[in-house]
Structure formats: C-alpha cells, structure tokens
mmCIF file of C-alpha atoms in Angstrom:
data_model
loop_
_atom_site.group_PDB
_atom_site.id
_atom_site.type_symbol
_atom_site.label_atom_id
_atom_site.label_comp_id
_atom_site.label_asym_id
_atom_site.label_seq_id
_atom_site.Cartn_x
_atom_site.Cartn_y
_atom_site.Cartn_z
ATOM 1 C CA MET A 1 16.891 -91.610 -1.520
ATOM 2 C CA LYS A 2 18.733 -90.295 -4.601
ATOM 3 C CA VAL A 3 19.009 -85.921 -3.961
ATOM 4 C CA LEU A 4 20.215 -83.263 -6.332
ATOM 5 C CA PHE A 5 22.941 -81.803 -4.974
ATOM 6 C CA ALA A 6 22.157 -77.724 -6.582
ATOM 7 C CA ALA A 7 24.877 -75.878 -5.205
ATOM 8 C CA PRO A 8 27.586 -73.895 -6.743
ATOM 9 C CA ASP A 9 30.875 -75.995 -7.206
ATOM 10 C CA ALA A 10 33.407 -75.067 -4.426
ATOM 11 C CA MET A 11 30.630 -76.373 -2.234
ATOM 12 C CA TRP A 12 30.442 -79.444 -3.175
ATOM 13 C CA PRO A 13 34.270 -80.266 -1.403
ATOM 14 C CA GLU A 14 32.981 -79.484 2.451
ATOM 15 C CA TRP A 15 29.751 -80.371 2.009
ATOM 16 C CA ALA A 16 29.535 -83.718 -0.525
ATOM 17 C CA PRO A 17 31.418 -85.329 2.818
ATOM 18 C CA ALA A 18 30.014 -83.855 5.567
ATOM 19 C CA LEU A 19 26.558 -84.584 4.409
ATOM 20 C CA ARG A 20 26.970 -88.799 3.183
ATOM 21 C CA ALA A 21 28.189 -88.553 6.493
ATOM 22 C CA ALA A 22 25.005 -87.360 8.781
ATOM 23 C CA CYS A 23 22.597 -89.375 5.494
ATOM 24 C CA PRO A 24 24.316 -92.583 4.427
ATOM 25 C CA GLU A 25 21.349 -93.816 3.300
ATOM 26 C CA MET A 26 21.328 -90.859 0.267
ATOM 27 C CA GLU A 27 22.617 -91.198 -2.601
ATOM 28 C CA LEU A 28 24.191 -87.509 -3.819
ATOM 29 C CA THR A 29 25.076 -86.666 -6.740
ATOM 30 C CA ARG A 30 25.226 -83.296 -9.284
ATOM 31 C CA THR A 31 23.604 -84.552 -12.181
ATOM 32 C CA GLY A 32 21.382 -86.627 -13.703
ATOM 33 C CA ASP A 33 17.132 -87.295 -14.688
ATOM 34 C CA PRO A 34 15.262 -85.186 -12.855
ATOM 35 C CA ALA A 35 12.458 -86.888 -12.567
ATOM 36 C CA GLY A 36 14.733 -89.164 -10.335
ATOM 37 C CA PHE A 37 15.306 -87.183 -7.391
ATOM 38 C CA ASP A 38 13.858 -87.517 -4.078
ATOM 39 C CA ALA A 39 15.210 -84.116 -2.560
ATOM 40 C CA ILE A 40 16.939 -81.556 -3.757
ATOM 41 C CA ILE A 41 19.620 -79.108 -1.677
ATOM 42 C CA TYR A 42 19.577 -76.233 -2.896
ATOM 43 C CA ALA A 43 22.191 -72.841 -2.592
ATOM 44 C CA PRO A 44 22.153 -70.325 -4.947
ATOM 45 C CA GLY A 45 24.522 -70.513 -7.397
ATOM 46 C CA GLY A 46 24.335 -73.290 -8.711
ATOM 47 C CA GLU A 47 22.923 -74.188 -12.391
ATOM 48 C CA ILE A 48 18.955 -75.279 -11.378
ATOM 49 C CA ARG A 49 17.504 -73.348 -12.413
ATOM 50 C CA ASP A 50 13.238 -74.355 -13.219
ATOM 51 C CA LEU A 51 12.535 -76.630 -10.809
ATOM 52 C CA SER A 52 9.349 -77.980 -13.078
ATOM 53 C CA PRO A 53 11.236 -81.311 -13.904
ATOM 54 C CA TYR A 54 11.961 -82.703 -10.894
ATOM 55 C CA VAL A 55 8.440 -83.600 -10.098
ATOM 56 C CA ASN A 56 8.772 -86.617 -7.183
ATOM 57 C CA ALA A 57 11.032 -84.849 -5.779
ATOM 58 C CA ARG A 58 9.247 -84.372 -2.148
ATOM 59 C CA LEU A 59 11.759 -81.375 -0.329
ATOM 60 C CA VAL A 60 13.962 -78.776 -1.636
ATOM 61 C CA GLN A 61 16.369 -78.123 1.677
ATOM 62 C CA SER A 62 17.671 -74.396 1.533
ATOM 63 C CA LEU A 63 21.571 -74.379 2.903
ATOM 64 C CA TRP A 64 20.893 -70.629 3.547
ATOM 65 C CA ALA A 65 18.888 -69.364 6.307
ATOM 66 C CA GLY A 66 17.488 -66.769 3.835
ATOM 67 C CA VAL A 67 15.110 -68.304 0.398
ATOM 68 C CA GLU A 68 14.440 -64.434 -1.060
ATOM 69 C CA ARG A 69 16.683 -66.138 -4.249
ATOM 70 C CA ILE A 70 14.102 -68.655 -4.951
ATOM 71 C CA ILE A 71 11.140 -68.236 -3.264
ATOM 72 C CA ASP A 72 10.025 -66.014 -5.572
ATOM 73 C CA ASN A 73 11.010 -68.617 -8.189
ATOM 74 C CA PRO A 74 7.568 -69.925 -10.542
ATOM 75 C CA THR A 75 8.744 -73.422 -11.185
ATOM 76 C CA LEU A 76 9.382 -73.814 -7.100
ATOM 77 C CA THR A 77 5.875 -76.067 -6.455
ATOM 78 C CA GLN A 78 7.658 -78.415 -3.978
ATOM 79 C CA PRO A 79 7.665 -77.877 0.088
ATOM 80 C CA LEU A 80 10.287 -75.476 0.613
ATOM 81 C CA ALA A 81 12.574 -75.392 3.810
ATOM 82 C CA ARG A 82 15.174 -73.109 5.169
ATOM 83 C CA MET A 83 18.241 -73.576 7.109
ATOM 84 C CA VAL A 84 18.724 -73.368 10.554
ATOM 85 C CA ASP A 85 21.739 -74.484 11.766
ATOM 86 C CA PRO A 86 22.685 -74.049 15.510
ATOM 87 C CA GLY A 87 26.295 -73.640 14.221
ATOM 88 C CA LEU A 88 25.086 -70.324 12.193
ATOM 89 C CA ALA A 89 22.651 -69.083 15.159
ATOM 90 C CA ARG A 90 26.015 -69.217 17.234
ATOM 91 C CA GLY A 91 28.037 -67.419 14.829
ATOM 92 C CA MET A 92 25.317 -64.487 14.827
ATOM 93 C CA ALA A 93 24.686 -64.548 18.727
ATOM 94 C CA GLU A 94 28.652 -63.937 19.124
ATOM 95 C CA TYR A 95 28.975 -61.124 16.109
ATOM 96 C CA CYS A 96 26.402 -58.883 17.870
ATOM 97 C CA THR A 97 27.600 -59.780 21.110
ATOM 98 C CA GLY A 98 30.966 -58.491 20.233
ATOM 99 C CA TRP A 99 29.903 -55.152 18.094
ATOM 100 C CA THR A 100 27.442 -54.540 21.205
ATOM 101 C CA MET A 101 29.757 -54.988 23.288
ATOM 102 C CA ARG A 102 32.141 -52.322 21.364
ATOM 103 C CA ALA A 103 29.328 -50.062 20.750
ATOM 104 C CA HIS A 104 28.311 -50.768 24.728
ATOM 105 C CA LEU A 105 31.666 -49.277 26.202
ATOM 106 C CA GLY A 106 32.672 -46.921 23.529
ATOM 107 C CA MET A 107 35.876 -48.889 23.045
ATOM 108 C CA ASP A 108 36.384 -46.926 20.062
ATOM 109 C CA ARG A 109 37.214 -43.666 21.416
ATOM 110 C CA TYR A 110 40.876 -45.033 22.668
ATOM 111 C CA ALA A 111 43.277 -44.187 20.349
ATOM 112 C CA GLN A 112 46.863 -44.938 20.695
ATOM 113 C CA ASP A 113 48.234 -41.674 20.493
ATOM 114 C CA GLY A 114 49.208 -40.805 24.276
ATOM 115 C CA ILE A 115 45.882 -39.119 24.950
ATOM 116 C CA TRP A 116 44.095 -39.809 28.257
ATOM 117 C CA ARG A 117 40.852 -39.604 27.970
ATOM 118 C CA ASN A 118 39.314 -40.659 31.189
ATOM 119 C CA GLY A 119 36.454 -38.180 30.933
ATOM 120 C CA THR A 120 33.695 -40.344 30.155
ATOM 121 C CA VAL A 121 32.258 -44.143 32.242
ATOM 122 C CA PRO A 122 30.102 -46.038 30.060
ATOM 123 C CA PRO A 123 27.149 -47.159 31.814
ATOM 124 C CA LEU A 124 26.456 -50.348 33.019
ATOM 125 C CA ALA A 125 24.342 -52.845 31.565
ATOM 126 C CA PRO A 126 21.054 -52.339 33.024
ATOM 127 C CA GLU A 127 21.237 -49.304 31.877
ATOM 128 C CA ARG A 128 21.398 -50.108 28.279
ATOM 129 C CA GLU A 129 18.811 -50.198 25.845
ATOM 130 C CA VAL A 130 19.031 -52.435 22.979
ATOM 131 C CA VAL A 131 16.578 -53.330 20.329
ATOM 132 C CA ILE A 132 16.567 -56.420 18.401
ATOM 133 C CA LEU A 133 14.615 -56.334 14.671
ATOM 134 C CA GLY A 134 13.768 -60.159 14.366
ATOM 135 C CA MET A 135 12.514 -62.206 16.675
ATOM 136 C CA GLY A 136 12.852 -66.053 14.708
ATOM 137 C CA GLU A 137 15.473 -68.342 15.323
ATOM 138 C CA LEU A 138 18.582 -65.859 15.135
ATOM 139 C CA GLY A 139 17.119 -63.144 17.111
ATOM 140 C CA ARG A 140 16.138 -65.419 19.639
ATOM 141 C CA ALA A 141 20.218 -66.495 19.892
ATOM 142 C CA VAL A 142 21.126 -63.032 19.579
ATOM 143 C CA ALA A 143 18.341 -62.556 23.133
ATOM 144 C CA ALA A 144 19.660 -65.736 24.924
ATOM 145 C CA MET A 145 23.484 -64.169 24.607
ATOM 146 C CA LEU A 146 22.569 -60.564 25.569
ATOM 147 C CA ALA A 147 20.163 -61.497 28.205
ATOM 148 C CA PRO A 148 22.799 -62.934 30.588
ATOM 149 C CA ILE A 149 25.569 -59.263 30.498
ATOM 150 C CA GLY A 150 22.048 -56.980 31.848
ATOM 151 C CA PHE A 151 21.342 -55.411 28.727
ATOM 152 C CA ARG A 152 17.597 -54.457 28.795
ATOM 153 C CA LEU A 153 16.539 -55.981 26.180
ATOM 154 C CA THR A 154 13.277 -55.698 23.623
ATOM 155 C CA GLY A 155 12.678 -57.248 20.314
ATOM 156 C CA TYR A 156 10.332 -56.242 17.343
ATOM 157 C CA SER A 157 8.651 -58.792 15.483
ATOM 158 C CA ALA A 158 5.444 -59.042 13.405
ATOM 159 C CA SER A 159 4.179 -62.216 15.170
ATOM 160 C CA GLY A 160 5.248 -60.223 18.689
ATOM 161 C CA ARG A 161 5.233 -63.807 19.971
ATOM 162 C CA PRO A 162 6.526 -64.337 23.625
ATOM 163 C CA VAL A 163 10.309 -64.133 24.060
ATOM 164 C CA GLU A 164 11.924 -65.188 27.863
ATOM 165 C CA GLY A 165 14.351 -62.999 29.079
ATOM 166 C CA VAL A 166 12.497 -59.969 26.127
ATOM 167 C CA GLU A 167 9.760 -57.038 26.135
ATOM 168 C CA VAL A 168 8.611 -58.445 22.618
ATOM 169 C CA LEU A 169 6.611 -56.049 20.253
ATOM 170 C CA ALA A 170 4.427 -56.451 17.343
ATOM 171 C CA ARG A 171 3.861 -54.690 14.353
ATOM 172 C CA ASP A 172 2.019 -51.735 16.080
ATOM 173 C CA GLY A 173 4.796 -51.465 18.004
ATOM 174 C CA LEU A 174 7.607 -50.727 15.924
ATOM 175 C CA ASP A 175 8.352 -47.012 16.714
ATOM 176 C CA ARG A 176 8.009 -47.868 19.881
ATOM 177 C CA ALA A 177 10.799 -49.937 19.930
ATOM 178 C CA LEU A 178 13.056 -48.336 18.082
ATOM 179 C CA GLN A 179 12.525 -44.668 19.899
ATOM 180 C CA ARG A 180 14.711 -47.536 23.039
ATOM 181 C CA ALA A 181 17.042 -48.757 20.680
ATOM 182 C CA GLN A 182 20.275 -47.548 22.094
ATOM 183 C CA ILE A 183 21.470 -50.073 20.027
ATOM 184 C CA LEU A 184 19.943 -51.835 17.222
ATOM 185 C CA ILE A 185 20.244 -55.405 15.507
ATOM 186 C CA ALA A 186 18.534 -55.592 12.471
ATOM 187 C CA LEU A 187 17.514 -59.215 11.329
ATOM 188 C CA LEU A 188 14.742 -59.040 10.089
ATOM 189 C CA PRO A 189 13.556 -61.293 6.756
ATOM 190 C CA ASP A 190 13.548 -59.958 2.984
ATOM 191 C CA THR A 191 10.563 -59.423 2.570
ATOM 192 C CA PRO A 192 8.545 -56.954 0.164
ATOM 193 C CA ASP A 193 7.779 -56.037 3.442
ATOM 194 C CA THR A 194 10.992 -54.983 4.995
ATOM 195 C CA HIS A 195 12.639 -53.172 2.425
ATOM 196 C CA ASN A 196 13.878 -49.762 3.313
ATOM 197 C CA LEU A 197 11.827 -50.440 6.308
ATOM 198 C CA LEU A 198 15.054 -48.327 8.419
ATOM 199 C CA ASP A 199 13.943 -45.195 5.736
ATOM 200 C CA ALA A 200 14.380 -41.649 6.845
ATOM 201 C CA ASP A 201 11.219 -41.327 9.401
ATOM 202 C CA ARG A 202 12.329 -44.327 11.585
ATOM 203 C CA LEU A 203 15.966 -43.734 11.401
ATOM 204 C CA ALA A 204 15.608 -40.701 12.941
ATOM 205 C CA GLN A 205 13.306 -42.423 15.914
ATOM 206 C CA LEU A 206 16.418 -43.558 17.228
ATOM 207 C CA PRO A 207 17.945 -42.314 20.466
ATOM 208 C CA GLN A 208 20.870 -39.162 19.707
ATOM 209 C CA GLY A 209 23.928 -41.340 19.074
ATOM 210 C CA ALA A 210 22.258 -44.793 18.313
ATOM 211 C CA TRP A 211 24.553 -47.561 17.089
ATOM 212 C CA VAL A 212 22.794 -49.687 13.955
ATOM 213 C CA ILE A 213 24.545 -52.472 13.465
ATOM 214 C CA ASN A 214 23.183 -54.867 10.603
ATOM 215 C CA PRO A 215 23.799 -58.039 9.663
ATOM 216 C CA GLY A 216 20.507 -59.556 8.763
ATOM 217 C CA ARG A 217 19.801 -57.995 4.517
ATOM 218 C CA GLY A 218 21.190 -54.934 3.316
ATOM 219 C CA THR A 219 17.312 -54.397 1.770
ATOM 220 C CA LEU A 220 16.432 -53.578 5.722
ATOM 221 C CA ILE A 221 17.701 -49.886 5.507
ATOM 222 C CA ASP A 222 17.562 -47.076 2.903
ATOM 223 C CA ASP A 223 21.316 -46.461 2.040
ATOM 224 C CA ASP A 224 21.083 -42.704 1.441
ATOM 225 C CA ALA A 225 19.336 -42.167 4.476
ATOM 226 C CA LEU A 226 21.429 -43.847 6.738
ATOM 227 C CA ARG A 227 24.439 -41.965 5.370
ATOM 228 C CA ALA A 228 22.689 -38.538 5.983
ATOM 229 C CA ALA A 229 21.768 -39.889 9.729
ATOM 230 C CA LEU A 230 25.581 -40.457 10.645
ATOM 231 C CA ASP A 231 26.811 -37.205 8.965
ATOM 232 C CA ARG A 232 24.808 -35.246 10.966
ATOM 233 C CA GLY A 233 25.500 -36.822 14.144
ATOM 234 C CA HIS A 234 22.674 -38.141 14.703
ATOM 235 C CA LEU A 235 23.818 -42.189 14.529
ATOM 236 C CA GLY A 236 26.670 -43.192 16.228
ATOM 237 C CA HIS A 237 28.087 -46.042 14.084
ATOM 238 C CA ALA A 238 26.582 -48.498 11.665
ATOM 239 C CA VAL A 239 28.162 -51.541 11.599
ATOM 240 C CA LEU A 240 26.873 -53.267 8.350
ATOM 241 C CA ASP A 241 28.330 -56.733 7.353
ATOM 242 C CA VAL A 242 24.923 -57.049 4.603
ATOM 243 C CA PHE A 243 24.265 -55.356 1.368
ATOM 244 C CA ARG A 244 22.264 -54.905 -1.373
ATOM 245 C CA HIS A 245 25.022 -55.625 -3.761
ATOM 246 C CA GLU A 246 28.003 -58.036 -2.584
ATOM 247 C CA PRO A 247 30.750 -58.236 -2.436
ATOM 248 C CA LEU A 248 30.457 -53.883 -2.332
ATOM 249 C CA PRO A 249 32.106 -52.995 -4.910
ATOM 250 C CA ALA A 250 35.383 -51.090 -3.378
ATOM 251 C CA ASP A 251 34.285 -47.460 -4.557
ATOM 252 C CA HIS A 252 31.081 -47.410 -1.682
ATOM 253 C CA PRO A 253 31.713 -44.755 0.228
ATOM 254 C CA PHE A 254 30.255 -47.108 3.008
ATOM 255 C CA TRP A 255 33.788 -48.607 2.734
ATOM 256 C CA SER A 256 35.251 -44.710 3.290
ATOM 257 C CA HIS A 257 32.668 -43.304 5.509
ATOM 258 C CA PRO A 258 34.700 -42.204 9.029
ATOM 259 C CA ARG A 259 30.949 -44.213 10.833
ATOM 260 C CA ILE A 260 30.090 -47.130 9.637
ATOM 261 C CA THR A 261 32.742 -50.113 9.979
ATOM 262 C CA VAL A 262 31.764 -52.807 6.906
ATOM 263 C CA THR A 263 32.515 -56.325 7.414
ATOM 264 C CA PRO A 264 32.427 -58.259 4.301
ATOM 265 C CA HIS A 265 28.894 -60.460 4.724
ATOM 266 C CA ILE A 266 30.541 -63.207 7.956
ATOM 267 C CA ALA A 267 28.390 -62.821 10.417
ATOM 268 C CA ALA A 268 26.793 -66.384 10.589
ATOM 269 C CA ASP A 269 28.256 -68.688 8.181
ATOM 270 C CA THR A 270 26.379 -72.256 7.998
ATOM 271 C CA ARG A 271 28.803 -74.992 9.070
ATOM 272 C CA ALA A 272 28.738 -77.860 7.012
ATOM 273 C CA ASP A 273 29.025 -80.547 10.184
ATOM 274 C CA SER A 274 26.246 -79.028 11.789
ATOM 275 C CA ALA A 275 23.840 -78.364 9.428
ATOM 276 C CA ALA A 276 24.585 -81.360 7.675
ATOM 277 C CA ARG A 277 22.328 -82.928 10.321
ATOM 278 C CA VAL A 278 19.564 -80.823 9.611
ATOM 279 C CA VAL A 279 19.841 -81.574 6.595
ATOM 280 C CA ALA A 280 19.631 -85.522 6.858
ATOM 281 C CA ASP A 281 16.402 -84.943 9.963
ATOM 282 C CA ASN A 282 15.095 -83.830 6.994
ATOM 283 C CA LEU A 283 15.562 -85.736 4.846
ATOM 284 C CA ARG A 284 13.965 -88.571 6.667
ATOM 285 C CA ARG A 285 11.817 -86.714 7.813
ATOM 286 C CA ALA A 286 9.984 -85.979 3.771
ATOM 287 C CA MET A 287 11.021 -89.848 2.896
ATOM 288 C CA SER A 288 9.022 -90.853 5.931
ATOM 289 C CA GLY A 289 5.821 -87.709 5.362
ATOM 290 C CA ARG A 290 6.436 -87.190 8.778
ATOM 291 C CA PRO A 291 6.198 -82.527 9.263
ATOM 292 C CA ILE A 292 8.887 -80.860 7.869
ATOM 293 C CA LEU A 293 11.041 -78.625 9.764
ATOM 294 C CA HIS A 294 11.418 -75.176 9.046
ATOM 295 C CA LEU A 295 9.159 -75.489 6.459
ATOM 296 C CA VAL A 296 8.538 -72.012 4.283
ATOM 297 C CA ASP A 297 5.731 -69.481 4.512
ATOM 298 C CA ARG A 298 5.078 -69.120 1.327
ATOM 299 C CA ALA A 299 2.818 -66.085 1.728
ATOM 300 C CA ARG A 300 5.378 -64.400 4.728
ATOM 301 C CA GLY A 301 8.652 -64.732 3.332
ATOM 302 C CA TYR A 302 10.193 -66.782 5.436
#
C-alpha cells in the first residue's frame, strides 16, 4: 500500500522509522500523485489542504486525538480516524493524577519560608469528590488511575455510557456533576456544544475553593470568567495545559496570575512507537475492508 505522510516536516525523522517498522508492507512517502495513495497519515501543520484529489484513499488516519483541525474541511470525504494511543492515554492519566494529588494534599500551602504550617490536615481520598468531564478513552484512563487511590469519582458524558467504578452522569446531569467537583478535570472534545461550556454561571456552581484542571481543550473554559472566579476567591486554583492560542503569548495574564499554573501542552503526547502500531492496524483494516477503529462521527465532531 502507498501512504502519504501529511504532517509537519519535524515529525518525519521520528515517525517514519516507527511507522515503517510497524507496517513494513507500507510504502511511506511525503510526495507523489494524489490518485496513487491508498491512505493518508495526517497531523495539523502539514502541507495538505485539499483532500479532493486523493480519490483512492480509503483512510485518513490522524496522529492527534483531537480532530478539530480537519473535521470541518469540506474536501474531506474519506473515512477519518482519530488517534487512540495507549501511551497518550497513560500520559494523560499520569498528568491528571499528579495534579489531582497536588490539589488534594494542598501541597502549595507549604512555602519553604520557615513557617510551621500544621494547622490544616487534608482529607483522605475517599472524602474528596473528583469529577471528570469527558469519559472517552482519556477520561476512562484517568478514572482507572484515580480509582485505586480511593477518590469519589463522578464522570460526565453526553451519552452517559457506564464506566466501572465511576458514577457517570449524562447530558442533563452537568449541573449535578459541577456541584460535586472539589477537583474538576476537563477532558471534553472541542465541538460547538463544548465551546465556553464552563462559563461564569457554570464555574459558579463549583464548590468553594475547587481546583480546575484542564488538559482537554482550550475552548472549554471562558477565560475571562475563569479569571474572575479565581480573583474573587471562589475557585482555589486552575491548572491549564491547553489554550485558545498556542504557544500562550508571553504577556498573557495567565502567566502571572497567582492562582493559575500554566503547563505548555505537555499533558499527553502521542508516542510514535506505540501509536505506529495503532496506525498499522487501521491501515490493514482499511485495505482489507474490515471495520476501521476509532472512526470519527462527523455529526458529533469526534
């Protein structure tokens, strides 16, 4: 099979060897006659814009978990699959677990300034409510890592699909989920329905002193409403890994806000070695007419 690598040039040295090792029957290239390609491996920032000449491509395989940068492309008629990488999921789970524990234990209280602050003892994990917005692959991975610690977990998803060890609330349960969230982890996809989902009214429903951890999408939270909730002390802290514009400008007020921690979109990365095996499986499925894994529902946007 002939496959086009439509991704930024900087990705080629890492990804080409991994992909070829996982799928040796594939001819992987960055150029060629569009009609001659059987599939496209895609990541935002590559040169490809018009997909209409790729008339024989049976699959566009994204290397990103999010597909918001391609889903609205009017020339996309081929099946589109998002990336579900075990390494990415574990990275996200570790990031969320680390920051959840920091919030839970109140680690930021202990400045190294000679003051003996032993007046506040954190609750045990079973006394702490953690809410995960978005119970897809990433949300389930986060829940699976947090559950053995003993947190009281609530999940929210539009479908309300059950997840073992988690009480999952469906679309009409968002307010109830927010009212429980002493620690809120936002992992919803970027769709028209989720833009500014956490606006001033919804942030006000969070318990006093709640932490917000957002490694999902920068569009989920109204930035001004978040700063206002932090400024008045209703929210305790926000850990933000994703933003509307990246890299986050050096003069952005988030950098200097005392109740905001900025991390540079590092919560979860697609690991070439493990992701290449996912790509290889899907390429073989597409070529043989078997069901493609992680196929994007274009009506839902993910």
